[in-house]
Short mmCIF file of C-alpha atoms in Angstrom, two decimals:
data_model
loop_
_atom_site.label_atom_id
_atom_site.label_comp_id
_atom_site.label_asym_id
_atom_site.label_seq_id
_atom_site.Cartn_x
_atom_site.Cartn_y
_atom_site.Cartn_z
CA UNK A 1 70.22 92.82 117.81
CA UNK A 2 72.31 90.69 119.89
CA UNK A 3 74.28 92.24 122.78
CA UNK A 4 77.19 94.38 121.25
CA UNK A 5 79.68 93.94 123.89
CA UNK A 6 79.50 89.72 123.36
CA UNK A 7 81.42 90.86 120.19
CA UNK A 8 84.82 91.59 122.20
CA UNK A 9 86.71 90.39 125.11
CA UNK A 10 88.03 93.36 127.12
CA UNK A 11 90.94 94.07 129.70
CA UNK A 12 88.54 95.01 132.77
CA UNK A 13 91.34 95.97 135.05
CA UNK A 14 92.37 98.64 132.16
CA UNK A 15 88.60 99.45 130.77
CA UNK A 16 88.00 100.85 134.18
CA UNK A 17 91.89 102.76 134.55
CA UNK A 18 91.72 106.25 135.04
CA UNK A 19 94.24 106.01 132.08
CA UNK A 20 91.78 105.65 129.61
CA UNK A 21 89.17 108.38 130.10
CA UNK A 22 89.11 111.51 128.21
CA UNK A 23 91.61 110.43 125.31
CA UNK A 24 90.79 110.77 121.85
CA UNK A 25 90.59 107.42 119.68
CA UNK A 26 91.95 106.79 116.25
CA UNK A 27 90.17 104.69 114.33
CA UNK A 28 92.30 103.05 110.87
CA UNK A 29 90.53 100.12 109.63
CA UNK A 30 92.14 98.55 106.67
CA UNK A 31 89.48 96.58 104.00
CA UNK A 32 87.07 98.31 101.31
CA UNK A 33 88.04 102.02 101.87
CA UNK A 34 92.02 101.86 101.95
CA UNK A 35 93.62 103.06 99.06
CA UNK A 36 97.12 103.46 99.33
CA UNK A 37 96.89 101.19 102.41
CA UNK A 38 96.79 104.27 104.38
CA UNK A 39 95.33 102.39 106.85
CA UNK A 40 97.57 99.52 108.05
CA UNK A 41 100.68 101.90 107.72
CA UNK A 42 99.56 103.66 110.47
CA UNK A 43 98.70 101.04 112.20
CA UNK A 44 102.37 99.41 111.76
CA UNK A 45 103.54 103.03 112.27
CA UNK A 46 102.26 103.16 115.71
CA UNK A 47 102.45 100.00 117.02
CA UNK A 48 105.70 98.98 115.88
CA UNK A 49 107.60 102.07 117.96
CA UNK A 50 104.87 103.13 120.82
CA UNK A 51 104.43 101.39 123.58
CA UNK A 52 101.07 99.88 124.06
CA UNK A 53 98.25 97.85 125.60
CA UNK A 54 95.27 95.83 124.08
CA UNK A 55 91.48 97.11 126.27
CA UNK A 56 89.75 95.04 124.73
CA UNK A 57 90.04 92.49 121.46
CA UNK A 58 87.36 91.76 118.82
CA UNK A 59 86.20 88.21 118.15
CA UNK A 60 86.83 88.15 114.49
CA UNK A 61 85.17 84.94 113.84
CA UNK A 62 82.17 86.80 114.14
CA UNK A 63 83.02 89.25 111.76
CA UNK A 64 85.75 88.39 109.28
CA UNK A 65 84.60 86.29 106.18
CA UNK A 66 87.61 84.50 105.45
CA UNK A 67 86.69 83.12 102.20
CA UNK A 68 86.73 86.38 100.95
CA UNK A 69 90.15 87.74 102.63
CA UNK A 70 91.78 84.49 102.98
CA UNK A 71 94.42 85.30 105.73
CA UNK A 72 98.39 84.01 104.83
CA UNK A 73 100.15 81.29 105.80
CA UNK A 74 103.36 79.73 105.53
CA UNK A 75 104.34 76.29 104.32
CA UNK A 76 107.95 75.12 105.38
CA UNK A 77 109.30 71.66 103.48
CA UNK A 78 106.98 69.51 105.04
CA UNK A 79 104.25 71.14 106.92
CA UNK A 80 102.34 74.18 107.39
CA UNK A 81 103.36 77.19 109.96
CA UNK A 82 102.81 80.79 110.83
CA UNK A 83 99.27 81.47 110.09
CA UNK A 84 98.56 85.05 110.18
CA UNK A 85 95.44 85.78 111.88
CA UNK A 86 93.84 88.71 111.21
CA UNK A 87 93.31 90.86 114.66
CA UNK A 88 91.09 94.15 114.91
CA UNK A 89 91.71 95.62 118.50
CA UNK A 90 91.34 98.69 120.92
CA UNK A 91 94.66 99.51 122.46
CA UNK A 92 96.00 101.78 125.00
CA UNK A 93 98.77 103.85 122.98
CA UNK A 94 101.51 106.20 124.40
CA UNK A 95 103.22 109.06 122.38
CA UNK A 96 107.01 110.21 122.45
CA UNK A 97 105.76 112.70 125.11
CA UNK A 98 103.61 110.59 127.41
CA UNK A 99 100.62 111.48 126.00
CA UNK A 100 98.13 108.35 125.68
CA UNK A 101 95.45 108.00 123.18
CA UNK A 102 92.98 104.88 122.22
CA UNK A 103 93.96 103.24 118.97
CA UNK A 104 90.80 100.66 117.23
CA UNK A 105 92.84 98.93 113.88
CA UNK A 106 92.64 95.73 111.87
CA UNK A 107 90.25 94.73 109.20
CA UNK A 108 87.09 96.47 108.40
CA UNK A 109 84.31 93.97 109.21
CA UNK A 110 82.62 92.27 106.73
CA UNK A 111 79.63 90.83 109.01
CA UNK A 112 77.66 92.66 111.19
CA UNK A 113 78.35 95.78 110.64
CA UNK A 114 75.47 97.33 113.09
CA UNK A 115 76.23 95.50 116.35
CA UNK A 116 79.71 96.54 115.35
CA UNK A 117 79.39 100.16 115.43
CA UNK A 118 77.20 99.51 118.28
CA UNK A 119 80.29 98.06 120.09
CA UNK A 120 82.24 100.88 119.38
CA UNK A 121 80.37 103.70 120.64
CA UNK A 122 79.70 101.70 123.74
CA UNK A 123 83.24 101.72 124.32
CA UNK A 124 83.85 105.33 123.37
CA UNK A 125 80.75 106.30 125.48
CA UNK A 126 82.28 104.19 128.33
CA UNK A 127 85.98 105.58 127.65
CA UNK A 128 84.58 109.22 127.95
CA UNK A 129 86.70 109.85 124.55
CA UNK A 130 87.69 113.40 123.66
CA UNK A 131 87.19 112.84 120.28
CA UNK A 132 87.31 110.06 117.75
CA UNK A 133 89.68 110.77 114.69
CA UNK A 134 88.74 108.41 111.43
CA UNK A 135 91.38 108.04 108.70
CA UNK A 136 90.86 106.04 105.10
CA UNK A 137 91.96 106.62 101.63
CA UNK A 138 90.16 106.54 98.74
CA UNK A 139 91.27 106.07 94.80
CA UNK A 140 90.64 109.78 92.81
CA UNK A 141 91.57 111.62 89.40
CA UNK A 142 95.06 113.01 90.65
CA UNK A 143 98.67 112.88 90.28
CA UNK A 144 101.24 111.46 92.69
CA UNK A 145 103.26 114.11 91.59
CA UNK A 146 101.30 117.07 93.56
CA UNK A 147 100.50 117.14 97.58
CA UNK A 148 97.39 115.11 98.79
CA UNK A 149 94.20 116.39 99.24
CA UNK A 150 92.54 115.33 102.74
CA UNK A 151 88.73 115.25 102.67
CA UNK A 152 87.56 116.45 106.04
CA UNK A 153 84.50 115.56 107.54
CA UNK A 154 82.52 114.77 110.40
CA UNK A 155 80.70 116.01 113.48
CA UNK A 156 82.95 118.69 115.07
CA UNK A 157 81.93 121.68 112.38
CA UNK A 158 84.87 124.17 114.02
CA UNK A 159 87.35 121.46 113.39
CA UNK A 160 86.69 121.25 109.20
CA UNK A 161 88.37 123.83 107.02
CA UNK A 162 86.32 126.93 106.34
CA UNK A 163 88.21 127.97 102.95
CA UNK A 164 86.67 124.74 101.48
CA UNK A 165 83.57 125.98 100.25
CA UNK A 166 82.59 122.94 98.21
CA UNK A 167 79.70 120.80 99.78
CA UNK A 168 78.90 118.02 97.63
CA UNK A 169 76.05 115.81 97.64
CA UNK A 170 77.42 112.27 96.55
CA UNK A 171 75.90 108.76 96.77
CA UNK A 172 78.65 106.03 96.95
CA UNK A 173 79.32 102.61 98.21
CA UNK A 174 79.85 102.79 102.19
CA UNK A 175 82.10 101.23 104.55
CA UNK A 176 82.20 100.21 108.14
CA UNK A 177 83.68 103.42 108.82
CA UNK A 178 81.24 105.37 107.67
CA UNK A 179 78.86 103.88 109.43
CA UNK A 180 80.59 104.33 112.31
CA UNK A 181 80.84 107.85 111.99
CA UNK A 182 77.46 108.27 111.65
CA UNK A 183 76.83 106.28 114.16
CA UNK A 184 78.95 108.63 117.00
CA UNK A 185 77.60 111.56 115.60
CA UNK A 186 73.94 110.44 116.82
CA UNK A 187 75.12 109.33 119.86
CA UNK A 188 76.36 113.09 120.45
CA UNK A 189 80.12 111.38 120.25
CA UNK A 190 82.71 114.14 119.09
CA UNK A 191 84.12 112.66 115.66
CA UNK A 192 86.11 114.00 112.71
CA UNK A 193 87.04 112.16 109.75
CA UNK A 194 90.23 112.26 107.44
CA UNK A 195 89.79 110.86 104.12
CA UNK A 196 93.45 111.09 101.93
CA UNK A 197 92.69 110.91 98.13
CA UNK A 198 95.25 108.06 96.25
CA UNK A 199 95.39 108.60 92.47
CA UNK A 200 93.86 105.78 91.05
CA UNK A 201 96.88 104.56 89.54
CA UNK A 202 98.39 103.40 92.84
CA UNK A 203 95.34 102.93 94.48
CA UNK A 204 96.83 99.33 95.14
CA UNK A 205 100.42 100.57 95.64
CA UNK A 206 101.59 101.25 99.79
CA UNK A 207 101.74 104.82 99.26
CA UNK A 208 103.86 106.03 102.56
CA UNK A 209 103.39 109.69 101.74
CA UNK A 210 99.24 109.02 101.74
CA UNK A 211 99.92 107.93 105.78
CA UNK A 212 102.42 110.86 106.60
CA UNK A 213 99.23 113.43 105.56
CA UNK A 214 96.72 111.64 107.58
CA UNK A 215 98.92 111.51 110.58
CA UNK A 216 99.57 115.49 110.09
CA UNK A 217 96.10 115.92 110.30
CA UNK A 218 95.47 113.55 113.00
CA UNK A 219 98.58 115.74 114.99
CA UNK A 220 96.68 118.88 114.49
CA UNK A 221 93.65 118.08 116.18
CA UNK A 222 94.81 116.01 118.63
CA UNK A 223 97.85 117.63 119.79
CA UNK A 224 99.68 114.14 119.93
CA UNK A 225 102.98 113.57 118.37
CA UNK A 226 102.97 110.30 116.40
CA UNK A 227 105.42 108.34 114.56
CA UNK A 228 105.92 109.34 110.97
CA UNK A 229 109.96 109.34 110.38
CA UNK A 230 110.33 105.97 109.25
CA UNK A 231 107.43 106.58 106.74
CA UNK A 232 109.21 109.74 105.53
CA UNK A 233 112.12 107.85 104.69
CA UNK A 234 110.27 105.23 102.81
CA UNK A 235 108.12 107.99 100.57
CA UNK A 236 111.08 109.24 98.95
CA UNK A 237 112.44 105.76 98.28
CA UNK A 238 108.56 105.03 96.98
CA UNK A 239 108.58 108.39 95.04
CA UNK A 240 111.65 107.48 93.39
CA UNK A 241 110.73 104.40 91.95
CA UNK A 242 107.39 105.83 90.83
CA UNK A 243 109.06 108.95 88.68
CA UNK A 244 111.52 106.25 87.15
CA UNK A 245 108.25 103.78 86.12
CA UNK A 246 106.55 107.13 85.53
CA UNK A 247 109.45 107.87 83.08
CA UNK A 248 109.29 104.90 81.24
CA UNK A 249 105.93 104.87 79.75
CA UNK A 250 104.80 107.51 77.60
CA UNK A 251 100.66 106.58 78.39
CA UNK A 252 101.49 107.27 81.98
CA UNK A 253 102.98 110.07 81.55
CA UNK A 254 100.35 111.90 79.49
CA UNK A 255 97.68 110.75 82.07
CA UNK A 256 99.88 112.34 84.56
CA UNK A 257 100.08 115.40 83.09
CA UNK A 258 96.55 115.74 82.08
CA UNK A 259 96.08 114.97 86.05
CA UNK A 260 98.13 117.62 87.02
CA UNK A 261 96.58 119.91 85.13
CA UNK A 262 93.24 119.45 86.23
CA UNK A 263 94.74 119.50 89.95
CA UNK A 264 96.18 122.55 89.22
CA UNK A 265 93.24 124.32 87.44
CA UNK A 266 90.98 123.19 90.57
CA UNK A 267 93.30 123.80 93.47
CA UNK A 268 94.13 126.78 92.22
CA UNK A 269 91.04 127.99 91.91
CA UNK A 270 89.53 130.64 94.11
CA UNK A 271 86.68 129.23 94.61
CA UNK A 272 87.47 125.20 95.09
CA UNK A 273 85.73 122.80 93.53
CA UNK A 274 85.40 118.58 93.09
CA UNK A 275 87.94 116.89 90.88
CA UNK A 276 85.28 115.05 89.43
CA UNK A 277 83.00 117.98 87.79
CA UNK A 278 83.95 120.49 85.24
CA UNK A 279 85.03 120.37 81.64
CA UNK A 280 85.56 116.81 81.22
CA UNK A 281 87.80 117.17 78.50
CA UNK A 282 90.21 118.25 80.68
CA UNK A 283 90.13 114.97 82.56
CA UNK A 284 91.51 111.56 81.30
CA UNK A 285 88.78 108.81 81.14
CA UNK A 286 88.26 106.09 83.14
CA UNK A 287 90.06 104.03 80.30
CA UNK A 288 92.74 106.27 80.24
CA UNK A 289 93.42 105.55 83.78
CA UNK A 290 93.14 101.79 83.58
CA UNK A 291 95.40 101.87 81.12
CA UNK A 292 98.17 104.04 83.13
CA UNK A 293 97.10 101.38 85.72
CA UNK A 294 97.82 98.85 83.80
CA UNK A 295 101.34 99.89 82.60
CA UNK A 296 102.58 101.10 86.07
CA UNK A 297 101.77 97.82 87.28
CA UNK A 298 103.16 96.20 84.66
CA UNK A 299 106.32 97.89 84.82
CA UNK A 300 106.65 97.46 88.84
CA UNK A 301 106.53 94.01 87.90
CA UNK A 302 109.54 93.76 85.34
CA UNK A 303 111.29 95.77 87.62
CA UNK A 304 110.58 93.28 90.65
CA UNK A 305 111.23 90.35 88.06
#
């Protein structure tokens, strides 16, 4: 493997601060596993209203396949302007009550993923972080219309939710977060994942209510105060528009309700178990949901038109 560090250009002066040792980092990468684009609204949701400072940058070039996520750019009468390169970066990140904390967004890479992770649990080795706090969403069988569920999992056993007596055994596609977290836990880094499940019918939608619950659980065991008001405000605009496209479809609405019922049957439950086993009658198909898909979509785009 080539050397891991080559991958990033750091801030020296601030690697080596007293500032930066002992903090816990929050890792949001936004790519494969980011339904609800949980991940980039916390991103904007920090950096936008926290003061911060880039430790060290990540040279994308090496990592970014930009056939395959073409980045945007502008074209202006006559030429070509504003091209929005893609950034993933560690920052040095300051809350509303002075408390600082390590912050590693952008894209999830799609190259390299080993010297990657490598990388990053150099730095958090050489940061001496407190704990590392991974956040994602992923599409599931449930209804915008009840509270999110929040998958917990990761290395730090007295940090995950002992009423939760589920323990699954699933195979699925990974991620460069995953890996990551893997990666920590056998380098005896303290880690913790947050995983928010989307229903699969806005899986593509920004779902500002999906961020505000990872950012409550990222409060909670961090003991940092971060930036959710402007979110807030936008979920009930979001939520609005959703029970009014909702509304108008009749599919939707009966793949909503079968949703909520199975929720409701499972949450309830004393003894929890996975949305995805059980009576399968009681579940809408995959069709079913491509079609509520389908018509949501369709119907945000009327309204847009």
């Amino acid at each position: 493997m080539l050397d891991p560090t080559s991958l990033y250009l750091s801030n020296p002066a601030l690697l080596e601060d007293a500032r930066v040792r002992g903090l816990p980092l929050i890792v949001a990468l936004s790519g494969y596993a980011e339904a609800g684009h949980v991940a980039v609204q916390i991103e904007h949701a920090i950096t936008d209203s926290l003061p911060h400072e880039v430790v060290a940058r990540f040279d994308l070039d090496q990592l970014y396949d930009y056939r395959a996520r073409r980045p945007h750019v502008r074209f202006a009468e006559d030429h070509f302007e504003d091209f929005q390169a893609p950034e993933l970066s560690l920052r040095l990140v300051t809350d509303p009550l002075g408390r600082s904390f390590a912050l590693l967004t952008g894209p999830e890479p799609d190259l390299q993923w080993n010297r990657f992770t490598e990388a990053v649990v150099g730095l958090a080795r050489r940061m001496d972080v407190s704990l590392v706090a991974i956040v994602s969403g992923i599409p599931m069988p449930v209804p915008h219309t009840r509270p999110f569920i929040v998958s917990v999992h990761g290395s730090r056993t007295d940090l995950l939710p002992v009423k939760h007596a589920w323990r699954p055994v699933v195979e699925m596609s990974s991620s460069a977060a995953q890996l990551l977290e893997i990666r920590l836990t056998e380098a005896g880094v303290d880690n913790i994942g947050f995983t928010v499940h989307v229903p699969q019918y806005l899986a593509e939608a920004h779902l500002p209510h999906a961020a505000v619950a990872a950012l409550e659980h990222i409060n909670a065991v961090t003991s940092l105060t971060l930036p959710s008001d402007e979110l807030r405000e936008a979920a009930r605009e979001i939520e609005r528009q959703i029970d009014q496209q909702v509304g108008a479809s009749p599919e939707v609405q009966a793949v909503v309700a079968g949703l909520e019922q199975r929720y409701d049957d499972v949450v309830d439950a004393s003894a929890p178990r996975s949305l995805l086993v059980g009576d399968e009658s009681e579940l809408p198909d995959a069709d079913e949901i491509g079609a509520a898909a389908e018509a949501f979509l369709a119907a945000r785009e009327d309204e847009q038109d």
